[in-house]
CSV table of C-alpha atoms and ligand atoms in Angstrom, one decimal:
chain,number,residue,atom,x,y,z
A,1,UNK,CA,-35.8,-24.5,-4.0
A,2,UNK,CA,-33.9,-27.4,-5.2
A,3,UNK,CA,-30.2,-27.1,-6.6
A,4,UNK,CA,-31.7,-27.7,-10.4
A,5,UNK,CA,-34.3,-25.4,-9.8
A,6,UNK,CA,-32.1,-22.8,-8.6
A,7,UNK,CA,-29.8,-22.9,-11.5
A,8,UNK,CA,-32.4,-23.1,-14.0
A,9,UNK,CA,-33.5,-19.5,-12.2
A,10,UNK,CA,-29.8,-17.9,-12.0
A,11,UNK,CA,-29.6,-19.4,-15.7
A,12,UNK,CA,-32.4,-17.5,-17.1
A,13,UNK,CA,-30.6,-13.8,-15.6
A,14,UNK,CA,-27.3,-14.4,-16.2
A,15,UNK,CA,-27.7,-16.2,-19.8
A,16,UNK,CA,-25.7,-18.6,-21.1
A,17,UNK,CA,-21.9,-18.6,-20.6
A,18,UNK,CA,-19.7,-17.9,-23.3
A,19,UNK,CA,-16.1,-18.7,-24.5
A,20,UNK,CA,-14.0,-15.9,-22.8
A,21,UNK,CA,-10.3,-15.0,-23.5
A,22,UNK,CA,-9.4,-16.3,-19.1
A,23,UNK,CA,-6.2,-16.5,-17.2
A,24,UNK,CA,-4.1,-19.2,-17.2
A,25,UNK,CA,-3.8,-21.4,-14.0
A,26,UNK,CA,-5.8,-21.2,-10.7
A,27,UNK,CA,-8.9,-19.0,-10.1
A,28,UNK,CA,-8.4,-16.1,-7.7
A,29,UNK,CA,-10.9,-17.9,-5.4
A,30,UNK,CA,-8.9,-20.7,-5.5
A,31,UNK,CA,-5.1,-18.6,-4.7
A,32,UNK,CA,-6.9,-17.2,-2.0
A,33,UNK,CA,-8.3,-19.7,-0.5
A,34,UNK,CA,-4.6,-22.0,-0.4
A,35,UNK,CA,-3.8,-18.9,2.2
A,36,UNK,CA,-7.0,-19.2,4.1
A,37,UNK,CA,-8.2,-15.8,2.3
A,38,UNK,CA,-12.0,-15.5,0.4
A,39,UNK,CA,-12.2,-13.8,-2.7
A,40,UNK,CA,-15.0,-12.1,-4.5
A,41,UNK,CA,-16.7,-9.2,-6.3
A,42,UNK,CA,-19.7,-7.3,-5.8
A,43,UNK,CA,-22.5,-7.7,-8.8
A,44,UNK,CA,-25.0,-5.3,-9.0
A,45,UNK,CA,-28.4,-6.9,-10.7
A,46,UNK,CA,-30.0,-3.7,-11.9
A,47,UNK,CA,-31.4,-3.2,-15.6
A,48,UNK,CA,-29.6,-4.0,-18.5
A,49,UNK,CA,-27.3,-1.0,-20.0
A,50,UNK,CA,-26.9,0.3,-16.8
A,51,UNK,CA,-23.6,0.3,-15.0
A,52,UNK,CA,-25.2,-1.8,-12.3
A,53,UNK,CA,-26.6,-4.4,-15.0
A,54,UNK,CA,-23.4,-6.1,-15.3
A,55,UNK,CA,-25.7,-9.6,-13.8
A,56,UNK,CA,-27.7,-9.1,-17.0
A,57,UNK,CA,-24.3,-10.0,-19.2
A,58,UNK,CA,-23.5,-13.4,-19.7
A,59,UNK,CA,-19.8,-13.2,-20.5
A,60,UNK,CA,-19.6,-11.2,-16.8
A,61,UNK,CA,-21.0,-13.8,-15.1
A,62,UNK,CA,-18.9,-16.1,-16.1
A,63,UNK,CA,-15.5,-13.8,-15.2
A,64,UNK,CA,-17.8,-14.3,-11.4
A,65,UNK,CA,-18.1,-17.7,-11.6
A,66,UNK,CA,-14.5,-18.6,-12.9
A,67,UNK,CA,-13.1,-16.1,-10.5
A,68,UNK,CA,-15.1,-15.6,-7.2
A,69,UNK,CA,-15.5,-17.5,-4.0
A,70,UNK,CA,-18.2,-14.8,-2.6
A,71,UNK,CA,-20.4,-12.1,-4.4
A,72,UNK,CA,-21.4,-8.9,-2.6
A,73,UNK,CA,-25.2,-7.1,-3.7
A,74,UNK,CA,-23.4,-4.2,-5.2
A,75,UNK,CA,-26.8,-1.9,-4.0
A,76,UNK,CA,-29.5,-4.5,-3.7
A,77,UNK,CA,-29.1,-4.6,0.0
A,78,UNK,CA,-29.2,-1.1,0.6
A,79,UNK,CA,-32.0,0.6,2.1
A,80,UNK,CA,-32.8,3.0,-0.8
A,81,UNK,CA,-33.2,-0.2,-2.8
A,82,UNK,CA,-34.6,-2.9,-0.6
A,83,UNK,CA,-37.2,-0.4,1.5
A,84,UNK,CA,-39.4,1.7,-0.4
A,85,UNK,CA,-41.2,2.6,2.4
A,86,UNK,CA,-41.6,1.8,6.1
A,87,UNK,CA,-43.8,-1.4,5.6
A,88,UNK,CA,-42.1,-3.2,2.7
A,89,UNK,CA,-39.1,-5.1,1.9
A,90,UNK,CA,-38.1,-5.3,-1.8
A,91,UNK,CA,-36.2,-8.4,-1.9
A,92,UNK,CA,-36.8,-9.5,-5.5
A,93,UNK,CA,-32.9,-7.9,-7.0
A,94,UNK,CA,-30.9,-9.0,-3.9
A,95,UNK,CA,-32.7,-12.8,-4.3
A,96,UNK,CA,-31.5,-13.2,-8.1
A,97,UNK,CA,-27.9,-12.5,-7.0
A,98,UNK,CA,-28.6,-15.0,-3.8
A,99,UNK,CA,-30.4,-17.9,-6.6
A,100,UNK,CA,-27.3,-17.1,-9.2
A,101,UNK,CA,-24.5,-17.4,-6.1
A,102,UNK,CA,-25.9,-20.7,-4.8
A,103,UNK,CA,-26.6,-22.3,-8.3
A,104,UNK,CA,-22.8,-21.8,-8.7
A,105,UNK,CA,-22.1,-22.6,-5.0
A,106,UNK,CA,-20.5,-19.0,-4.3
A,107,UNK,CA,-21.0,-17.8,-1.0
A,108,UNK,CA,-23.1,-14.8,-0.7
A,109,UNK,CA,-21.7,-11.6,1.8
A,110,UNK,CA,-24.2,-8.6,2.9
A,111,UNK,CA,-23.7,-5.3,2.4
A,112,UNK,CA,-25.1,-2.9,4.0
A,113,UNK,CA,-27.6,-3.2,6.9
A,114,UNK,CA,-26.8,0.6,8.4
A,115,UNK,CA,-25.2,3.3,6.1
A,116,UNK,CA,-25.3,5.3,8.6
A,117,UNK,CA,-24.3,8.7,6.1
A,118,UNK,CA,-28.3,11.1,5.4
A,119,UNK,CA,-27.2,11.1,1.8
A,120,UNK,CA,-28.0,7.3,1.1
A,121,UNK,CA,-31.0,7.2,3.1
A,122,UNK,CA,-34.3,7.0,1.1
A,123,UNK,CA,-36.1,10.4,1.3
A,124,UNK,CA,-39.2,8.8,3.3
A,125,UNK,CA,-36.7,7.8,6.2
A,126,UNK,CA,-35.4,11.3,6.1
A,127,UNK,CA,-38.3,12.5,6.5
A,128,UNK,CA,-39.6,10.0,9.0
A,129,UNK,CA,-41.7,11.5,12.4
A,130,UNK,CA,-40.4,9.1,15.3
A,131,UNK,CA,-42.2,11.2,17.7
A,132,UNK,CA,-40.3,13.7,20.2
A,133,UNK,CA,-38.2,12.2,23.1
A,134,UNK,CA,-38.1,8.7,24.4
A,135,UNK,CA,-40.9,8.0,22.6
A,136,UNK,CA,-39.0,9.1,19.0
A,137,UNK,CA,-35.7,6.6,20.6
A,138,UNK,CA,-38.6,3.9,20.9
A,139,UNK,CA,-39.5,4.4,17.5
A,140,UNK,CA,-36.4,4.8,15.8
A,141,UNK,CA,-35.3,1.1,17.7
A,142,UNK,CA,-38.2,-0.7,16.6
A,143,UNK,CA,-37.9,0.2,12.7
A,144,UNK,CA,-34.2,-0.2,12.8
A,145,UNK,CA,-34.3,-3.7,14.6
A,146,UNK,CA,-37.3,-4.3,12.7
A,147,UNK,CA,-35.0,-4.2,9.3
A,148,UNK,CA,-32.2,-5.8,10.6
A,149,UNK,CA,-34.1,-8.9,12.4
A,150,UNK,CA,-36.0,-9.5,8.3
A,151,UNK,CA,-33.0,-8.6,6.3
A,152,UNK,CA,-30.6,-10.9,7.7
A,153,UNK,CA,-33.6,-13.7,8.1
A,154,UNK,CA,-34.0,-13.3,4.6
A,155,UNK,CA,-30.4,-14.6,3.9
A,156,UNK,CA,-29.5,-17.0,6.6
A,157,UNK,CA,-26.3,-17.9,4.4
A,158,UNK,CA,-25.0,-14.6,4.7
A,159,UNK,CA,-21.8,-15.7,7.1
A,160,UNK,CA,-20.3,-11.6,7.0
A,161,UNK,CA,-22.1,-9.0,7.3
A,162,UNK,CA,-21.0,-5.1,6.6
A,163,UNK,CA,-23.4,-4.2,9.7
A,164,UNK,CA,-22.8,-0.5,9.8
A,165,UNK,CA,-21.2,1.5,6.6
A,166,UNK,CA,-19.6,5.0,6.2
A,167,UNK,CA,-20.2,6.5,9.5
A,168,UNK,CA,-17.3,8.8,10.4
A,169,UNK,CA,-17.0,11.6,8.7
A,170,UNK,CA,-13.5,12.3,6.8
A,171,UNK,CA,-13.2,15.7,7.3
A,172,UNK,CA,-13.3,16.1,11.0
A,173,UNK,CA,-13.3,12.1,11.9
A,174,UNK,CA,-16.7,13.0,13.9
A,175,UNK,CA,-19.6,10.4,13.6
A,176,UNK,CA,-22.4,11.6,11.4
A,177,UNK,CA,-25.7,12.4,11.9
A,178,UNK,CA,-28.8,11.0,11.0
A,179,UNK,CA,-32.6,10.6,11.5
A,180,UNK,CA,-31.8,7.4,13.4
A,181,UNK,CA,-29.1,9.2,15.8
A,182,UNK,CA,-31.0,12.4,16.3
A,183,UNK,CA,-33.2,10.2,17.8
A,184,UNK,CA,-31.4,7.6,19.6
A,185,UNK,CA,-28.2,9.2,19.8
A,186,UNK,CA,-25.0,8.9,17.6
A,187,UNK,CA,-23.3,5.5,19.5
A,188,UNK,CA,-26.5,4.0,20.6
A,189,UNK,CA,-27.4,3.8,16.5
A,190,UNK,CA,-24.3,2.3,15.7
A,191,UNK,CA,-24.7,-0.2,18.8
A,192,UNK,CA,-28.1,-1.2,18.7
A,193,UNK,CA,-27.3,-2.0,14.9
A,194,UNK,CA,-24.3,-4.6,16.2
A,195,UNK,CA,-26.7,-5.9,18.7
A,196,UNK,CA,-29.4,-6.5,16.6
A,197,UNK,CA,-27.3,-8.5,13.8
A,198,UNK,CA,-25.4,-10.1,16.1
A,199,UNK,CA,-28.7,-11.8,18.1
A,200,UNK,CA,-29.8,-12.0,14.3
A,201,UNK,CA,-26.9,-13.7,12.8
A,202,UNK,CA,-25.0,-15.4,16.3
A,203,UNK,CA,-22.5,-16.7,13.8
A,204,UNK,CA,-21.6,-14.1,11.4
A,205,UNK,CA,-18.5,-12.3,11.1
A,206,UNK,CA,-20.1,-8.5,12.1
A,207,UNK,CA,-18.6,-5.9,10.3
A,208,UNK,CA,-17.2,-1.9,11.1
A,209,UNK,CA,-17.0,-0.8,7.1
A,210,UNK,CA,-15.4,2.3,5.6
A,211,UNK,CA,-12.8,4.5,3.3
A,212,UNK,CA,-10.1,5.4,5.1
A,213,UNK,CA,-7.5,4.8,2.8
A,214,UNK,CA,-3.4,5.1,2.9
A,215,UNK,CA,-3.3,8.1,0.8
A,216,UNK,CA,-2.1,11.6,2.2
A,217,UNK,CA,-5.5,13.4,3.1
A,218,UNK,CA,-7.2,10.6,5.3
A,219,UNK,CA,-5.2,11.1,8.6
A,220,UNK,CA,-8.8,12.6,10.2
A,221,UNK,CA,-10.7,10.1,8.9
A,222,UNK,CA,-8.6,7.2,10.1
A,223,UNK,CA,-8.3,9.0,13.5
A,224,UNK,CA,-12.3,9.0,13.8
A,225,UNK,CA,-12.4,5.3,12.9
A,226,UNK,CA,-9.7,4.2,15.8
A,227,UNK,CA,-11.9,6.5,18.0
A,228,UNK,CA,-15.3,4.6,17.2
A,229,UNK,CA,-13.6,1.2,17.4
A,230,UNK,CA,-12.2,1.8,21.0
A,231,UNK,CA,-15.5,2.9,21.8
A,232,UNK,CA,-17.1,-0.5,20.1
A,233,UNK,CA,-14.6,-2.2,22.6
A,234,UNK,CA,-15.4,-0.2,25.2
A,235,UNK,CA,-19.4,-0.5,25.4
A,236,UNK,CA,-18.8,-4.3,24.3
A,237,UNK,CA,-20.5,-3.8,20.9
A,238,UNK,CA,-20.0,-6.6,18.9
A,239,UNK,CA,-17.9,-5.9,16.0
A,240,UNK,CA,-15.5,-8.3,14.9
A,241,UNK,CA,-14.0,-7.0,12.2
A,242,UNK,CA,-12.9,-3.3,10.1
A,243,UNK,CA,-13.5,-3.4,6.4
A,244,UNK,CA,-11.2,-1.4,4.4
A,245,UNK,CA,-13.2,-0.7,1.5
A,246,UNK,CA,-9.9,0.2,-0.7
A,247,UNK,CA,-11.3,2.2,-3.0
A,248,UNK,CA,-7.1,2.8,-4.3
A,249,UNK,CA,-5.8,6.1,-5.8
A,250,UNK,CA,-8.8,8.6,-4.7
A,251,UNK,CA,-8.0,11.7,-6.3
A,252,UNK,CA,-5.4,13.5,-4.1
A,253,UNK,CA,-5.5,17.4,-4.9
A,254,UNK,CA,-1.7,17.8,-3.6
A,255,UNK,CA,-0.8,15.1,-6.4
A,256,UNK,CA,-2.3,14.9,-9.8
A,257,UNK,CA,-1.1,13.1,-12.4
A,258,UNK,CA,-0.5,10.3,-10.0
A,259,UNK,CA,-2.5,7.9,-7.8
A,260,UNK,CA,-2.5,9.7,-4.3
A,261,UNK,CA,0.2,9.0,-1.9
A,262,UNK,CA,0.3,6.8,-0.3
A,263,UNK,CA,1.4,7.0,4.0
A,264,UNK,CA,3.1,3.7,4.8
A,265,UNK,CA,4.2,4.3,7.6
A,266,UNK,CA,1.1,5.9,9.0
A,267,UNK,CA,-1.0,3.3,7.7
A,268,UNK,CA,0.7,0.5,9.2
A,269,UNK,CA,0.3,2.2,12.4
A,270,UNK,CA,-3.8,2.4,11.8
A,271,UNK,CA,-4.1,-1.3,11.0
A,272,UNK,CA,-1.3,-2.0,13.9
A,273,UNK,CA,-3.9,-0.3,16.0
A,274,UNK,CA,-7.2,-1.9,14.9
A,275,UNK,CA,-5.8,-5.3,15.0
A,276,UNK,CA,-3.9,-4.8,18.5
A,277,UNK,CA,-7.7,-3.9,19.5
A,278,UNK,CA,-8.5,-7.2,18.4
A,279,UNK,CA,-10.0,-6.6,15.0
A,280,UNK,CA,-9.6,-8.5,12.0
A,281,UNK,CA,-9.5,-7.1,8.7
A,282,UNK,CA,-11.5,-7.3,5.1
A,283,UNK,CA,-10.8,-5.5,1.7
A,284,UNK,CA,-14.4,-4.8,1.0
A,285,UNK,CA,-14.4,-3.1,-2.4
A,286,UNK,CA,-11.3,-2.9,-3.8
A,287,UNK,CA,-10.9,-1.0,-7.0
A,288,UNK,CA,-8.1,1.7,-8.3
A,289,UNK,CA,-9.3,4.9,-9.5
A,290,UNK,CA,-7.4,6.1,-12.7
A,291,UNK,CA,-8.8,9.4,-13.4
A,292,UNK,CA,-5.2,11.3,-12.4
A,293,UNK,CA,-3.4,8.9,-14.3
A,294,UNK,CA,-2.3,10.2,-18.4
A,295,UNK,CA,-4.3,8.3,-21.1
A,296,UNK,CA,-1.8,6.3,-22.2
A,297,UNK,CA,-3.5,2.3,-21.5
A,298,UNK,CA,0.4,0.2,-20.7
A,299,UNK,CA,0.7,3.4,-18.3
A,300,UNK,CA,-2.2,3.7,-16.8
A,301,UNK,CA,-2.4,-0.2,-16.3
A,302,UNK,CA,1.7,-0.7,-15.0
A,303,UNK,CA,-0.1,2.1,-12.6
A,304,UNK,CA,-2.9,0.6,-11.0
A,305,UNK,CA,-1.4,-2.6,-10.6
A,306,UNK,CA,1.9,-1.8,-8.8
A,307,UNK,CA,0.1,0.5,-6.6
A,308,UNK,CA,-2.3,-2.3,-5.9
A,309,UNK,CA,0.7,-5.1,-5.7
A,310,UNK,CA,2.2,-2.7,-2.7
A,311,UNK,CA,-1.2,-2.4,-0.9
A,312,UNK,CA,-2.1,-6.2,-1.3
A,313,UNK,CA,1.3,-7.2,0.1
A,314,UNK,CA,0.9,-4.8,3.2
A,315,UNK,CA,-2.9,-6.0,4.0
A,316,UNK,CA,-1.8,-10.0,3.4
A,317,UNK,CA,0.8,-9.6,5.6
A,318,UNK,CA,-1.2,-9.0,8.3
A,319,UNK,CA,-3.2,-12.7,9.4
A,320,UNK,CA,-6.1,-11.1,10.4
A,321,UNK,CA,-7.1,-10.4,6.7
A,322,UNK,CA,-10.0,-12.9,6.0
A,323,UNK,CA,-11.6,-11.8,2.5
A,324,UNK,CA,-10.8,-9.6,-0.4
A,325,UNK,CA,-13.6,-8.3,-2.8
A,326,UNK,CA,-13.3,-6.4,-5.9
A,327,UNK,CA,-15.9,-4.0,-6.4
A,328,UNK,CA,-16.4,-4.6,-9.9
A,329,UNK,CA,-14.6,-7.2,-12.2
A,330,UNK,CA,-14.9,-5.7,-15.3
A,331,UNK,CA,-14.3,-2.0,-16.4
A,332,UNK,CA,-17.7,-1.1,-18.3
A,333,UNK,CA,-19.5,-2.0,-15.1
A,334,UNK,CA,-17.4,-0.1,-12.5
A,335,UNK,CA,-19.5,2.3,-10.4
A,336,UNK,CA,-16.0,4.8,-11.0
A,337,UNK,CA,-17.2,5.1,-14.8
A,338,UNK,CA,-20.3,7.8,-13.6
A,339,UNK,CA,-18.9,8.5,-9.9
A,340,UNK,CA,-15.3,10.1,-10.9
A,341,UNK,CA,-15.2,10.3,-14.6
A,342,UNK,CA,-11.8,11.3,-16.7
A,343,UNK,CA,-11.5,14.4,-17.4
A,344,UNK,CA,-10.5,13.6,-21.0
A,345,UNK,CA,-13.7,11.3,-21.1
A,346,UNK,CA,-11.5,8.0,-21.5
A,347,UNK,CA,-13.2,5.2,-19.8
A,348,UNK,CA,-11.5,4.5,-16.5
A,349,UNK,CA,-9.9,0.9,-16.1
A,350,UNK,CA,-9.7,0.4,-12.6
A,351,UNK,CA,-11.1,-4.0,-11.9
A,352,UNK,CA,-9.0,-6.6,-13.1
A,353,UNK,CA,-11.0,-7.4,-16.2
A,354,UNK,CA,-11.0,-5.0,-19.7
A,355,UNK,CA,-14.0,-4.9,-21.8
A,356,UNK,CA,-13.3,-7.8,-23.8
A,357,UNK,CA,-13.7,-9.9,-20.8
A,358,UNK,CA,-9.6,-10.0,-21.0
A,359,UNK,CA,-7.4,-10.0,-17.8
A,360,UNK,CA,-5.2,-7.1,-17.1
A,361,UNK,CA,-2.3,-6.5,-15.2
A,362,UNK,CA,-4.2,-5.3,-12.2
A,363,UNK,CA,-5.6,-8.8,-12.5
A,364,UNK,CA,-2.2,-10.7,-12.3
A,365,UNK,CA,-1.0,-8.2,-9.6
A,366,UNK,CA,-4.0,-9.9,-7.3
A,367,UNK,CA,-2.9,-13.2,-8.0
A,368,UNK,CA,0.7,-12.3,-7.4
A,369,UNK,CA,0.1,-10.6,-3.9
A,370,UNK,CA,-2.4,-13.8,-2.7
A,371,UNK,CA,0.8,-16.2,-4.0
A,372,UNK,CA,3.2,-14.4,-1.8
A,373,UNK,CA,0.8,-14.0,0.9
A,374,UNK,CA,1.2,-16.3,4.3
A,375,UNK,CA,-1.3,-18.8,5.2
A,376,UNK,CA,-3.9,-18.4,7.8
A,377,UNK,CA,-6.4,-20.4,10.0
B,401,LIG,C1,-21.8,2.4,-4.8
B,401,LIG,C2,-22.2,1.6,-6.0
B,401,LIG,O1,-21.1,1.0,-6.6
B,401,LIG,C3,-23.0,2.5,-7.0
B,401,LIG,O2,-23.6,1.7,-8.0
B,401,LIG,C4,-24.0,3.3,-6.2
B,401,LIG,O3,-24.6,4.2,-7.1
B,401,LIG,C5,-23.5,4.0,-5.0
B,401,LIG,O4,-22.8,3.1,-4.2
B,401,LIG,N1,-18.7,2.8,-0.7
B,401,LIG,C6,-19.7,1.8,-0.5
B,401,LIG,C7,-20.5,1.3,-1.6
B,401,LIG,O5,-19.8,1.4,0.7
B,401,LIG,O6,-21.8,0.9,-1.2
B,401,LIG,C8,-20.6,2.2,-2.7
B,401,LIG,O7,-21.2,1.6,-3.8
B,401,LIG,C9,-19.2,2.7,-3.1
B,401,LIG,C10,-18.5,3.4,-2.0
């Protein structure tokens, strides 16, 4: 498709742009990337008037192409999207994000080619016979190869890749279980998916993703992780990098009213670890949950955007952070809207944009942490 033809194509989804209220002086893509840093969002192309239909709203396409120097398929890559059944691949949502990011010359990331958790796995995979013993293994390799050889073929310009998604279990740091592992086994799932994208996609930055956050309440689940990455080193999977999805302030029962709190100390000490191991480091889906917070908007905003000034300037710090994506960029569309709702049915305000397509403070803490942040290769 030719570059006219493609914009013509991402023109007739995303509309034409509108005059929006924007920020004064350089785009977040363009802060980041004076430190060596990519910046993005996630976009989810579903049906309009859903919270995933943000791609059908023209005045939030242009907050991604003003702002963003990658976009993320919020769902469209996912396997309870892209694979009704065994036999087909549903590309059609993922390729209208792919048309709009490269009529606006935005880089395209891919997320997710394993969630490796049962509860995102389409119910025909669930209930999938592989056969009993090796020949179930066998099975299990070919359609999981199978998926990963097409998906990434599909989008040869994906250059980072969240390979395998959510697999350690928070509450006891154990990996999960799944269809795929009770057939292969729990490390060979996770390593025949590294091996398989990486003999895909030789050049691609390969991907460990998850939610381990800073907040009191995630010391198992950050153990678990620094246990599966040694073992990555160990067995020479390649896995070049962690992604710390930063899903901010998750709602800590010891602290309500507040956004969690937050371990420092114990947090440096995780990422001290994962980089000494050789990892580098991407904010995958950064957002800051509000529910805890009182209704009040100044408060609530002043919140978010200190807590997320703190964590920025912690993460920057560290070289071996390559790329920062919102998961969301304006509130209406933010999957915390239906997945932790306010108890006083306020609408949460945790991306940098308001509903008027105006910047917030949460906004301006972003661009403050990427203008204090040192430069990188
Ligand atoms: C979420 C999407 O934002 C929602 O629209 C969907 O209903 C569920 O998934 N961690 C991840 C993301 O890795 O894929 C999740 O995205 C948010 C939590």
């Amino acid at each position: 498709m030719g570059a006219g033809v493609a914009a013509a194509a991402a023109g007739a989804v995303c509309g034409l742009a509108q005059a929006a209220e924007r920020f004064n002086g350089p785009s977040l893509a363009a802060l980041a990337r004076a430190k060596g840093v990519r910046f993005g969002s996630a976009v989810g192309a579903g049906p309009a008037g859903s919270l995933t239909g943000a791609f059908e709203d023209p005045r939030y396409c242009q907050v991604l192409i003003d702002e963003c120097g990658v976009l993320v398929p919020e769902n469209e890559l996912k396997w309870y999207v892209l694979r009704p059944d065994a036999k087909t691949f549903a590309f059609e949502r993922a390729d209208r994000i792919a048309a709009f990011a490269k009529a606006h010359d935005i880089a395209l990331r891919g997320h997710t080619l394993l969630w490796h958790h049962p509860k995102w796995f389409p119910a025909w995979l669930t209930a999938y016979d592989f056969g009993a013993g090796s020949v179930a293994a066998k099975n299990a390799k070919a359609l999981l190869v199978d998926h990963i050889d097409k998906v990434v073929a599909h989008y040869p310009q994906i250059d980072s890749w969240d390979v395998v998604n959510e697999t350690v279990d928070p509450k006891d740091g154990s990996i999960r279980r799944t269809v795929f592992s009770d057939a292969m086994g729990q490390d060979q799932t996770l390593d025949v998916a590294f091996h398989a994208a990486r003999a895909a996609a030789p050049k691609a930055r390969l991907v460990y993703n998850d939610y381990m956050g800073w907040e009191a309440g995630n010391e198992a689940h950050r153990a678990g992780v620094l246990k599966l990455l040694e073992g990555f080193r160990k067995r020479g999977t390649p896995v070049d990098a962690l992604g710390v999805q930063s899903h901010l302030g998750t709602e800590d029962p010891a602290a309500p009213g507040s956004l969690g709190q937050p371990q420092e100390k114990a947090w440096r000490a995780f990422i001290d670890e994962a980089t000494g191991m050789g990892y580098d480091l991407l904010i995958t889906e950064f957002d800051v949950n509000d529910r805890d917070l009182p209704a009040d908007v100044g408060v609530r905003d002043a919140a978010t955007a200190s807590v997320a000034k703190a964590y920025l300037d912690l993460m920057l710090d560290y070289r071996q952070t390559k790329e920062v994506l919102a998961w969301g960029m304006v509130d209406k569309y933010s999957w915390l809207q239906g997945f932790t709702p306010r108890k006083d049915g306020a609408p949460q305000r945790p991306t940098l944009y308001d509903d008027n397509y105006r910047s917030k403070p949460l906004r301006e803490a972003v661009a403050a942490a990427f203008r204090s942040a040192p430069t990188r290769a």
